[in-house]
């Protein structure tokens, strides 16, 4: 019997596995469904302990059958950093930061694309395309490069230039799009048949959610097979929330964990906050302001492909969603930076969300909390800012500078 199949998250229809086209006829999203009983016969905590520290240590719960098709650059098993000083300052019990910026492409998108590109390789696909605010494009570019697959990246033109540059460096055919991520997605949908592209956009194929699921598996393992009470996660398309929810369900089915699901807190930047607004509207999809005033980050996704699924996970978990202002996020980048942690605006938004939910009293004094630093601050730097720094030739210039 097959180790996995697909199941619709909305109508529960089951189908044999396919790597691509994840929309069910009912409009729901197809997700990979594992035969946990069969897997549990050989996949044990003891077997796991001896494995190499990358996310492929969880290969039994990943949908790639052919070991030779695994495309890896050393992703996953990122540090979980304890923040003891802040545990004393804030009204919570424990605080950790999951350092996802240490992945091979400088963001957690490495995880999703390691699985997605492995599935492409297994299926013999030669060309793939992605609409992206940057990090997904960089990850597709890197993993496709490693696999010998041609990558096409379509990125809104206001996204961070260094991330775009990185795509070019990894050999992707890279295009700037005058518009938002959904405009980039429309280009791929319009051209995919003629061009022979597989669209590896959010929830278009099976691998990215499964790859992000390893964040949840890993978190539980690093905490001694326990989930924290609260996970604060910068949310865009939502594949990370869906993935970590799956991790919880599958570990529970294996009998490796028990206890309640972690409360998922989605953080977004004000000006693009579909999850925050829809939760506030009792689950009704809320239209976002025209022009989408939020900054170009991974959280800027005005129309997540399955908003209903994200909302249902957040609600089931007893979680919430918070919109943070640009200035709250900017000061969180500084706060984390001053402690030696390179946090992108998305990663820093989790810090701003932490402070806001301490302030509002939403977090409890008994809570253990994990923040996801999803990307590196450096990828968002603008080189032009160097012009503000003093330039000197020698020590006398240095002294003169202070006069
Ligand atoms: C893509 C991205 C996000 C959003 O992740 P989803 O799982 O798609 O919601 C958050 N942070 C960064 C740095 C990203 O690149």
CSV table of C-alpha atoms and ligand atoms in Angstrom, one decimal:
chain,number,residue,atom,x,y,z
A,1,UNK,CA,0.0,0.0,0.0
A,2,UNK,CA,1.1,3.6,-0.7
A,3,UNK,CA,2.6,5.5,2.2
A,4,UNK,CA,0.5,8.6,1.3
A,5,UNK,CA,-2.4,9.9,-0.7
A,6,UNK,CA,-4.2,13.2,-1.0
A,7,UNK,CA,-7.1,14.4,1.0
A,8,UNK,CA,-9.2,17.5,0.6
A,9,UNK,CA,-9.1,19.8,3.6
A,10,UNK,CA,-12.7,20.9,2.9
A,11,UNK,CA,-14.7,18.0,1.7
A,12,UNK,CA,-12.4,15.1,2.8
A,13,UNK,CA,-12.4,13.5,-0.6
A,14,UNK,CA,-9.3,11.2,-1.0
A,15,UNK,CA,-7.3,10.8,-4.1
A,16,UNK,CA,-4.1,8.9,-5.1
A,17,UNK,CA,-1.1,11.2,-4.7
A,18,UNK,CA,-0.1,13.6,-7.4
A,19,UNK,CA,2.5,16.3,-6.9
A,20,UNK,CA,0.7,19.1,-8.8
A,21,UNK,CA,-2.8,20.8,-9.0
A,22,UNK,CA,-3.8,20.9,-5.4
A,23,UNK,CA,-7.3,22.4,-5.9
A,24,UNK,CA,-10.2,20.0,-5.2
A,25,UNK,CA,-13.3,20.2,-7.3
A,26,UNK,CA,-15.1,21.6,-4.2
A,27,UNK,CA,-12.7,24.5,-4.0
A,28,UNK,CA,-10.8,23.2,-1.1
A,29,UNK,CA,-7.0,22.4,-1.0
A,30,UNK,CA,-5.7,18.9,-1.4
A,31,UNK,CA,-3.1,18.0,1.3
A,32,UNK,CA,-0.8,15.0,1.6
A,33,UNK,CA,-2.3,12.4,3.9
A,34,UNK,CA,0.0,9.7,5.4
A,35,UNK,CA,-0.7,6.1,6.4
A,36,UNK,CA,0.7,6.8,9.9
A,37,UNK,CA,0.1,3.3,11.2
A,38,UNK,CA,2.3,1.9,8.4
A,39,UNK,CA,4.9,4.6,8.9
A,40,UNK,CA,5.0,4.0,12.7
A,41,UNK,CA,6.3,0.4,12.2
A,42,UNK,CA,9.8,1.7,11.2
A,43,UNK,CA,9.7,5.4,12.0
A,44,UNK,CA,10.6,5.6,15.7
A,45,UNK,CA,12.1,8.3,18.0
A,46,UNK,CA,15.1,6.0,18.4
A,47,UNK,CA,15.6,5.6,14.6
A,48,UNK,CA,15.4,9.4,14.3
A,49,UNK,CA,18.0,10.1,17.0
A,50,UNK,CA,20.7,8.6,14.8
A,51,UNK,CA,19.9,10.7,11.7
A,52,UNK,CA,21.7,13.6,10.1
A,53,UNK,CA,20.5,17.0,11.3
A,54,UNK,CA,18.7,18.3,8.2
A,55,UNK,CA,14.9,18.3,7.7
A,56,UNK,CA,15.2,15.1,5.7
A,57,UNK,CA,15.6,13.3,9.0
A,58,UNK,CA,11.8,13.3,8.8
A,59,UNK,CA,11.7,11.7,5.3
A,60,UNK,CA,9.2,9.1,6.4
A,61,UNK,CA,6.7,12.0,6.7
A,62,UNK,CA,7.7,13.6,3.4
A,63,UNK,CA,6.1,12.7,0.1
A,64,UNK,CA,9.3,11.8,-1.9
A,65,UNK,CA,9.8,8.1,-2.6
A,66,UNK,CA,13.0,8.0,-4.6
A,67,UNK,CA,16.0,8.8,-2.4
A,68,UNK,CA,18.1,9.8,-5.4
A,69,UNK,CA,15.6,12.5,-6.2
A,70,UNK,CA,16.0,14.3,-2.9
A,71,UNK,CA,17.3,17.8,-3.7
A,72,UNK,CA,19.1,19.1,-0.6
A,73,UNK,CA,21.3,22.1,0.2
A,74,UNK,CA,21.4,21.3,4.0
A,75,UNK,CA,18.1,22.9,5.0
A,76,UNK,CA,16.5,22.7,8.4
A,77,UNK,CA,17.6,21.7,11.9
A,78,UNK,CA,17.9,25.5,12.6
A,79,UNK,CA,18.8,26.6,16.2
A,80,UNK,CA,16.1,27.3,18.7
A,81,UNK,CA,17.4,30.1,20.8
A,82,UNK,CA,16.3,30.7,24.3
A,83,UNK,CA,15.7,34.3,25.3
A,84,UNK,CA,16.0,34.1,29.1
A,85,UNK,CA,16.5,37.8,29.8
A,86,UNK,CA,13.2,38.6,28.1
A,87,UNK,CA,11.4,35.8,30.0
A,88,UNK,CA,12.2,37.8,33.1
A,89,UNK,CA,11.1,41.1,31.6
A,90,UNK,CA,7.8,39.9,29.9
A,91,UNK,CA,4.8,38.4,31.5
A,92,UNK,CA,5.3,34.9,30.0
A,93,UNK,CA,7.0,31.7,31.1
A,94,UNK,CA,9.4,30.8,28.3
A,95,UNK,CA,10.5,32.4,25.1
A,96,UNK,CA,12.4,31.1,22.1
A,97,UNK,CA,13.3,32.3,18.6
A,98,UNK,CA,13.5,29.7,15.8
A,99,UNK,CA,16.4,30.9,13.7
A,100,UNK,CA,15.0,30.1,10.2
A,101,UNK,CA,17.2,32.7,8.6
A,102,UNK,CA,20.1,30.2,8.9
A,103,UNK,CA,18.6,28.1,6.1
A,104,UNK,CA,20.7,27.7,2.9
A,105,UNK,CA,18.9,30.5,1.1
A,106,UNK,CA,18.7,32.8,4.1
A,107,UNK,CA,15.0,32.1,4.7
A,108,UNK,CA,12.7,29.3,5.7
A,109,UNK,CA,11.5,29.1,2.0
A,110,UNK,CA,14.5,26.6,1.6
A,111,UNK,CA,12.4,24.0,3.4
A,112,UNK,CA,9.4,24.2,1.1
A,113,UNK,CA,11.5,24.3,-2.1
A,114,UNK,CA,13.7,21.4,-1.1
A,115,UNK,CA,10.6,19.2,-1.1
A,116,UNK,CA,8.9,20.9,-4.1
A,117,UNK,CA,11.9,20.6,-6.3
A,118,UNK,CA,12.5,17.0,-5.2
A,119,UNK,CA,9.0,16.2,-6.4
A,120,UNK,CA,9.6,18.0,-9.7
A,121,UNK,CA,12.8,15.9,-10.1
A,122,UNK,CA,10.9,12.7,-9.3
A,123,UNK,CA,8.2,13.7,-11.9
A,124,UNK,CA,10.9,14.5,-14.6
A,125,UNK,CA,9.8,18.2,-14.8
A,126,UNK,CA,12.2,20.4,-16.6
A,127,UNK,CA,10.8,23.9,-16.0
A,128,UNK,CA,9.1,25.6,-13.0
A,129,UNK,CA,7.9,29.1,-12.3
A,130,UNK,CA,7.0,31.0,-9.1
A,131,UNK,CA,5.3,34.3,-8.2
A,132,UNK,CA,7.1,35.6,-5.2
A,133,UNK,CA,7.9,38.6,-3.0
A,134,UNK,CA,11.5,37.4,-3.2
A,135,UNK,CA,12.4,34.6,-0.8
A,136,UNK,CA,10.3,31.9,-2.6
A,137,UNK,CA,11.9,32.9,-5.9
A,138,UNK,CA,15.4,32.7,-4.4
A,139,UNK,CA,14.7,29.3,-3.0
A,140,UNK,CA,13.2,28.0,-6.2
A,141,UNK,CA,16.2,29.4,-8.1
A,142,UNK,CA,18.7,27.7,-5.7
A,143,UNK,CA,17.1,24.3,-5.5
A,144,UNK,CA,16.2,24.2,-9.2
A,145,UNK,CA,19.8,25.1,-9.9
A,146,UNK,CA,21.0,22.2,-7.8
A,147,UNK,CA,18.5,19.9,-9.6
A,148,UNK,CA,19.3,21.1,-13.1
A,149,UNK,CA,15.7,22.4,-13.6
A,150,UNK,CA,15.1,25.7,-15.3
A,151,UNK,CA,13.6,28.3,-13.0
A,152,UNK,CA,11.4,31.3,-13.8
A,153,UNK,CA,10.9,33.9,-11.1
A,154,UNK,CA,8.3,36.7,-11.3
A,155,UNK,CA,8.7,39.3,-8.6
A,156,UNK,CA,6.9,42.6,-7.9
A,157,UNK,CA,9.3,45.3,-8.9
A,158,UNK,CA,9.4,47.0,-5.4
A,159,UNK,CA,10.7,43.9,-3.7
A,160,UNK,CA,14.2,44.0,-2.0
A,161,UNK,CA,16.8,44.3,-4.7
A,162,UNK,CA,19.4,41.9,-3.0
A,163,UNK,CA,16.8,39.1,-3.0
A,164,UNK,CA,16.2,39.7,-6.7
A,165,UNK,CA,19.9,39.7,-7.4
A,166,UNK,CA,20.3,36.4,-5.6
A,167,UNK,CA,17.8,34.8,-8.0
A,168,UNK,CA,19.9,35.9,-10.9
A,169,UNK,CA,23.0,34.6,-9.3
A,170,UNK,CA,21.4,31.2,-8.8
A,171,UNK,CA,20.7,31.2,-12.6
A,172,UNK,CA,16.9,31.8,-12.6
A,173,UNK,CA,15.3,33.7,-15.5
A,174,UNK,CA,14.1,36.6,-13.4
A,175,UNK,CA,11.4,39.1,-14.2
A,176,UNK,CA,10.2,42.2,-12.3
A,177,UNK,CA,6.5,42.6,-12.4
A,178,UNK,CA,4.8,46.0,-12.3
A,179,UNK,CA,2.1,44.9,-9.8
A,180,UNK,CA,1.6,42.6,-6.7
A,181,UNK,CA,2.2,38.9,-6.1
A,182,UNK,CA,-1.2,38.0,-7.6
A,183,UNK,CA,-0.3,39.9,-10.8
A,184,UNK,CA,2.9,37.8,-11.0
A,185,UNK,CA,0.8,34.6,-10.4
A,186,UNK,CA,-1.6,35.6,-13.3
A,187,UNK,CA,1.4,35.8,-15.7
A,188,UNK,CA,2.4,32.2,-14.8
A,189,UNK,CA,-1.2,30.9,-15.1
A,190,UNK,CA,-1.6,32.7,-18.5
A,191,UNK,CA,1.7,31.2,-19.8
A,192,UNK,CA,2.1,27.8,-18.2
A,193,UNK,CA,0.7,25.7,-21.0
A,194,UNK,CA,2.5,27.5,-23.8
A,195,UNK,CA,5.7,27.6,-21.9
A,196,UNK,CA,5.5,24.2,-20.2
A,197,UNK,CA,6.0,25.7,-16.7
A,198,UNK,CA,4.9,23.9,-13.5
A,199,UNK,CA,3.5,26.6,-11.2
A,200,UNK,CA,5.2,26.1,-7.8
A,201,UNK,CA,3.3,29.0,-6.2
A,202,UNK,CA,1.7,28.7,-2.7
A,203,UNK,CA,-0.7,25.7,-2.5
A,204,UNK,CA,-0.2,24.9,-6.2
A,205,UNK,CA,1.8,21.8,-5.5
A,206,UNK,CA,2.2,19.4,-2.6
A,207,UNK,CA,5.8,20.0,-1.6
A,208,UNK,CA,6.0,23.5,-0.1
A,209,UNK,CA,3.5,22.8,2.7
A,210,UNK,CA,5.2,19.5,3.4
A,211,UNK,CA,8.6,21.1,3.6
A,212,UNK,CA,7.3,23.8,6.0
A,213,UNK,CA,5.7,21.1,8.1
A,214,UNK,CA,9.2,20.1,9.1
A,215,UNK,CA,9.4,23.4,11.1
A,216,UNK,CA,6.7,22.0,13.4
A,217,UNK,CA,8.3,18.5,13.5
A,218,UNK,CA,11.6,20.0,14.4
A,219,UNK,CA,10.2,22.4,17.0
A,220,UNK,CA,8.5,19.5,18.8
A,221,UNK,CA,11.7,17.4,18.7
A,222,UNK,CA,13.9,20.3,19.9
A,223,UNK,CA,11.5,20.8,22.8
A,224,UNK,CA,11.7,17.2,23.8
A,225,UNK,CA,8.5,16.1,21.9
A,226,UNK,CA,6.4,19.0,23.1
A,227,UNK,CA,4.8,21.9,21.4
A,228,UNK,CA,5.0,25.4,22.9
A,229,UNK,CA,1.8,27.0,24.1
A,230,UNK,CA,2.0,29.7,21.4
A,231,UNK,CA,3.6,30.1,18.0
A,232,UNK,CA,3.9,33.6,16.6
A,233,UNK,CA,4.3,33.4,12.8
A,234,UNK,CA,4.6,36.0,10.1
A,235,UNK,CA,1.8,35.0,7.7
A,236,UNK,CA,1.5,35.6,4.0
A,237,UNK,CA,0.1,32.8,1.9
A,238,UNK,CA,-0.2,30.7,5.0
A,239,UNK,CA,1.6,27.5,4.0
A,240,UNK,CA,3.7,27.6,7.2
A,241,UNK,CA,0.6,27.7,9.4
A,242,UNK,CA,-0.9,24.8,7.4
A,243,UNK,CA,2.3,22.9,7.5
A,244,UNK,CA,2.8,23.3,11.3
A,245,UNK,CA,-0.8,22.3,12.0
A,246,UNK,CA,-0.2,19.2,9.9
A,247,UNK,CA,3.0,18.5,12.0
A,248,UNK,CA,0.9,18.6,15.1
A,249,UNK,CA,-1.8,16.3,13.7
A,250,UNK,CA,0.7,13.8,12.4
A,251,UNK,CA,2.8,13.7,15.6
A,252,UNK,CA,-0.3,13.2,17.6
A,253,UNK,CA,-1.4,10.3,15.3
A,254,UNK,CA,2.0,8.8,15.8
A,255,UNK,CA,1.5,9.1,19.6
A,256,UNK,CA,4.7,11.1,19.9
A,257,UNK,CA,3.1,14.1,21.5
A,258,UNK,CA,-0.1,14.9,23.4
A,259,UNK,CA,-1.7,18.0,24.8
A,260,UNK,CA,-3.5,20.8,23.0
A,261,UNK,CA,-2.5,22.3,19.7
A,262,UNK,CA,-0.2,25.4,20.0
A,263,UNK,CA,-2.2,28.6,19.7
A,264,UNK,CA,-1.2,30.1,16.3
A,265,UNK,CA,-0.8,33.8,16.2
A,266,UNK,CA,-0.5,35.2,12.7
A,267,UNK,CA,1.3,38.5,12.4
A,268,UNK,CA,0.9,40.8,9.3
A,269,UNK,CA,1.8,44.3,8.4
A,270,UNK,CA,-1.0,46.9,8.7
A,271,UNK,CA,-2.2,47.7,5.1
A,272,UNK,CA,-2.2,44.0,4.1
A,273,UNK,CA,-4.0,42.1,6.8
A,274,UNK,CA,-6.5,39.7,5.3
A,275,UNK,CA,-6.2,37.2,8.1
A,276,UNK,CA,-6.6,39.9,10.8
A,277,UNK,CA,-9.6,41.5,9.0
A,278,UNK,CA,-11.3,38.2,8.2
A,279,UNK,CA,-11.0,36.9,11.8
A,280,UNK,CA,-12.5,40.2,13.0
A,281,UNK,CA,-15.3,39.8,10.4
A,282,UNK,CA,-16.2,36.4,11.8
A,283,UNK,CA,-14.5,34.4,9.1
A,284,UNK,CA,-15.8,36.4,6.1
A,285,UNK,CA,-13.0,37.2,3.6
A,286,UNK,CA,-12.3,40.9,3.9
A,287,UNK,CA,-11.2,42.9,0.9
A,288,UNK,CA,-7.9,44.7,1.3
A,289,UNK,CA,-7.3,48.4,0.5
A,290,UNK,CA,-6.6,49.2,-3.1
A,291,UNK,CA,-2.9,49.9,-3.7
A,292,UNK,CA,-2.0,47.6,-0.8
A,293,UNK,CA,0.0,50.1,1.2
A,294,UNK,CA,2.0,47.5,3.2
A,295,UNK,CA,5.8,47.1,2.6
A,296,UNK,CA,7.0,44.5,0.1
A,297,UNK,CA,7.7,41.5,2.4
A,298,UNK,CA,6.6,37.9,2.5
A,299,UNK,CA,3.6,38.9,4.5
A,300,UNK,CA,2.2,41.0,1.7
A,301,UNK,CA,-0.3,38.6,0.2
A,302,UNK,CA,-3.7,40.3,-0.2
A,303,UNK,CA,-5.5,37.2,-1.4
A,304,UNK,CA,-4.1,34.0,0.2
A,305,UNK,CA,-5.1,31.0,-1.9
A,306,UNK,CA,-7.0,29.3,0.9
A,307,UNK,CA,-7.9,31.9,3.5
A,308,UNK,CA,-10.7,29.7,4.9
A,309,UNK,CA,-8.2,26.9,5.8
A,310,UNK,CA,-5.9,29.4,7.6
A,311,UNK,CA,-8.8,30.9,9.6
A,312,UNK,CA,-10.1,27.5,10.6
A,313,UNK,CA,-6.6,26.5,11.9
A,314,UNK,CA,-6.1,29.7,13.8
A,315,UNK,CA,-9.6,29.4,15.3
A,316,UNK,CA,-9.3,25.7,16.2
A,317,UNK,CA,-6.0,26.4,17.9
A,318,UNK,CA,-7.4,29.2,20.0
A,319,UNK,CA,-5.0,31.6,18.3
A,320,UNK,CA,-5.4,35.1,16.9
A,321,UNK,CA,-4.0,37.5,14.3
A,322,UNK,CA,-2.4,40.9,14.8
A,323,UNK,CA,-1.5,43.7,12.4
A,324,UNK,CA,1.6,45.7,13.3
A,325,UNK,CA,2.6,49.1,12.0
A,326,UNK,CA,5.6,49.6,9.8
A,327,UNK,CA,7.3,51.6,12.7
A,328,UNK,CA,6.6,48.8,15.3
A,329,UNK,CA,8.2,46.3,12.9
A,330,UNK,CA,11.2,48.7,12.2
A,331,UNK,CA,11.9,49.1,15.9
A,332,UNK,CA,11.6,45.3,16.4
A,333,UNK,CA,14.3,44.8,13.7
A,334,UNK,CA,16.5,47.1,15.9
A,335,UNK,CA,15.7,45.4,19.2
A,336,UNK,CA,16.6,42.0,17.8
A,337,UNK,CA,19.6,43.4,15.9
A,338,UNK,CA,21.0,44.9,19.1
A,339,UNK,CA,20.9,41.4,20.6
A,340,UNK,CA,22.9,39.9,17.7
A,341,UNK,CA,19.9,38.5,15.9
A,342,UNK,CA,19.6,39.3,12.2
A,343,UNK,CA,15.8,39.6,11.7
A,344,UNK,CA,14.0,40.5,8.5
A,345,UNK,CA,10.9,42.6,8.8
A,346,UNK,CA,8.8,39.4,8.8
A,347,UNK,CA,10.8,37.8,11.6
A,348,UNK,CA,10.8,41.1,13.5
A,349,UNK,CA,7.1,41.3,13.2
A,350,UNK,CA,6.8,38.3,15.4
A,351,UNK,CA,8.7,40.3,18.1
A,352,UNK,CA,6.4,43.2,17.7
A,353,UNK,CA,3.5,40.8,17.9
A,354,UNK,CA,4.9,39.4,21.1
A,355,UNK,CA,5.1,42.8,22.7
A,356,UNK,CA,1.6,43.7,21.5
A,357,UNK,CA,0.1,40.5,22.9
A,358,UNK,CA,1.9,40.9,26.2
A,359,UNK,CA,0.5,44.4,26.4
A,360,UNK,CA,-3.0,43.4,25.6
A,361,UNK,CA,-2.9,40.6,28.1
A,362,UNK,CA,-3.6,38.0,25.5
A,363,UNK,CA,-0.5,36.0,26.5
A,364,UNK,CA,-0.7,34.3,29.8
A,365,UNK,CA,2.0,34.2,32.5
A,366,UNK,CA,2.2,30.4,32.1
A,367,UNK,CA,2.7,30.5,28.3
A,368,UNK,CA,5.8,29.2,26.5
A,369,UNK,CA,6.2,31.1,23.2
A,370,UNK,CA,8.1,30.5,20.0
A,371,UNK,CA,8.8,33.3,17.5
A,372,UNK,CA,9.8,32.4,13.9
A,373,UNK,CA,12.6,34.5,12.5
A,374,UNK,CA,11.8,33.6,8.9
A,375,UNK,CA,14.5,35.5,7.0
A,376,UNK,CA,17.8,37.4,7.3
A,377,UNK,CA,17.9,41.2,7.8
A,378,UNK,CA,20.7,41.4,5.3
A,379,UNK,CA,18.6,40.3,2.4
A,380,UNK,CA,16.5,43.4,2.8
A,381,UNK,CA,19.3,45.9,2.9
A,382,UNK,CA,19.5,48.7,0.5
A,383,UNK,CA,23.1,49.2,-0.6
A,384,UNK,CA,22.4,52.9,-1.1
A,385,UNK,CA,22.2,53.4,2.6
A,386,UNK,CA,26.1,53.1,2.8
A,387,UNK,CA,26.2,56.6,1.3
A,388,UNK,CA,25.1,57.9,4.7
A,389,UNK,CA,28.1,56.5,6.4
A,390,UNK,CA,31.2,58.7,6.9
A,391,UNK,CA,34.1,57.6,4.5
A,392,UNK,CA,37.6,58.2,5.8
A,393,UNK,CA,41.2,57.5,4.6
A,394,UNK,CA,43.1,57.4,7.9
A,395,UNK,CA,43.0,57.9,11.7
A,396,UNK,CA,43.2,61.7,11.4
A,397,UNK,CA,40.0,61.8,9.2
A,398,UNK,CA,38.4,59.7,11.9
A,399,UNK,CA,39.3,62.3,14.6
A,400,UNK,CA,38.3,65.2,12.4
A,401,UNK,CA,34.9,63.6,11.8
A,402,UNK,CA,34.0,64.1,15.5
A,403,UNK,CA,35.1,67.8,15.6
B,1,LIG,C1,7.0,33.8,2.5
B,1,LIG,C2,7.4,34.4,3.7
B,1,LIG,C3,6.6,34.6,4.8
B,1,LIG,C4,5.1,34.1,4.7
B,1,LIG,O1,5.1,32.7,4.9
B,1,LIG,P1,3.8,31.8,4.5
B,1,LIG,O2,4.1,30.5,5.1
B,1,LIG,O3,3.7,31.8,3.0
B,1,LIG,O4,2.6,32.5,5.2
B,1,LIG,C5,7.0,35.1,6.0
B,1,LIG,N1,8.3,35.5,6.1
B,1,LIG,C6,9.2,35.4,5.1
B,1,LIG,C7,10.6,35.9,5.3
B,1,LIG,C8,8.8,34.9,3.9
B,1,LIG,O5,9.7,34.8,2.8
